[in-house]
Amino acid sequence: MLAGARRAVVFTGSGVSAESGVPTFRGAGGLWREYRAEDLATPGAFARNPRLVWEWYAWRRDLVMRCAPNAAHLALARWMAASEAVTLITQNVDDLHERACEQGGAAVPPTRLIRLHGSLFEVRCTGCGWSGGYRGPISAESEVTLPQCDRCGGLLRPGVVWFGEELPEDALNRAIAVAGSSEACLVVGTSGAVYPAAGVVHAAAAAGAAIVVVDPGETAFDGIAAVKLSGRAAEVLPGILPL
Ligand code: OAD
């Protein structure tokens, strides 16, 4: 199914990074101190306590920086380098797909790697709206040490989509369009619980694409999958991608 598709999309969630050591959202290890992601990743949480939210993001950035792409990221990067027919759409805010592509020596154009939920390594100004990449240190010692905008001095916030916020319109539209003209959709490591991102898979299914799910647990897509492979991404993907 994957080899025969003239256009294919890959839709990934936090499970694809689990074997790199990044905790999934709803699985064990998804807690930081006593907080759940749903309690910290909201505009209200940031308004109430920006220091706490930045501290959490600083911890997650450090964690991801110490992790490396696993065999699943690397197999997907090889497939993308081998075939221009493949577009990867991720809900993840880590940078492990990009790093896998770089390690493979193939610069994948941004049009073929669509991020729906932003990135841990981007920031946005709460004052003037400027946004860009940021990999520098973060000190959440006090409100005045938090990252500030070079342009207007406003407070910077993480460049990720929080609960209750809109997804970047351009990225979502491109994702739905490419999924809606695909012949195969490989879904890896996502429970499918979060919309509108999960709508990407339904757009592919509505277009007649074969849905292939790789996940050791139950997912919301199991009922529409042509094939469900109940296994871990890093074990399954290297064996099934048409390379
Ligand atoms: P979830 O925690 O909901 O789902 C993770 C999925 O990964 C589950 O289905 C697990 O069974 C599966 N999984 C665990 N280990 C795996 C492995 N080794 N290989 C493959 N799969 C594995 O996380 P997401 O579906 O990513 O949104 O969550 C979607 C969105 O919800 C996130 O992007 C985030 C969150 O709210 C935002 O931050 C906006």
Coordinates of N, CA and C in Angstrom, one line a residue, residues 2 16 37 68 150 172-173 180 207 211 216 243:
L2 N 1.9 1.2 0.8 CA 2.7 2.4 0.9 C 3.6 2.6 -0.4
V16 N 5.9 8.4 18.4 CA 7.1 8.1 17.5 C 8.4 8.6 18.2
A37 N -0.1 17.9 31.4 CA 0.1 18.8 30.3 C -1.1 19.7 30.1
A68 N 18.0 11.7 21.1 CA 18.4 11.6 19.6 C 17.3 10.9 18.9
D150 N 13.5 41.2 21.6 CA 14.5 42.1 21.3 C 13.9 43.4 20.7
L172 N -2.4 23.9 8.8 CA -3.5 23.0 8.8 C -4.2 22.8 7.4
N173 N -4.3 23.9 6.7 CA -4.9 23.9 5.3 C -4.0 23.0 4.4
G180 N -5.9 15.0 1.7 CA -7.1 14.8 0.9 C -6.8 14.4 -0.5
A207 N -10.8 10.6 1.2 CA -10.3 10.6 -0.2 C -10.0 9.2 -0.7
I211 N -5.4 3.5 5.2 CA -4.9 4.0 6.4 C -4.1 2.8 7.1
P216 N 1.4 0.6 19.6 CA 1.2 -0.5 20.4 C -0.1 -0.5 21.2
L243 N 11.8 1.2 1.0 CA 13.1 1.9 0.8 C 13.9 1.2 -0.3

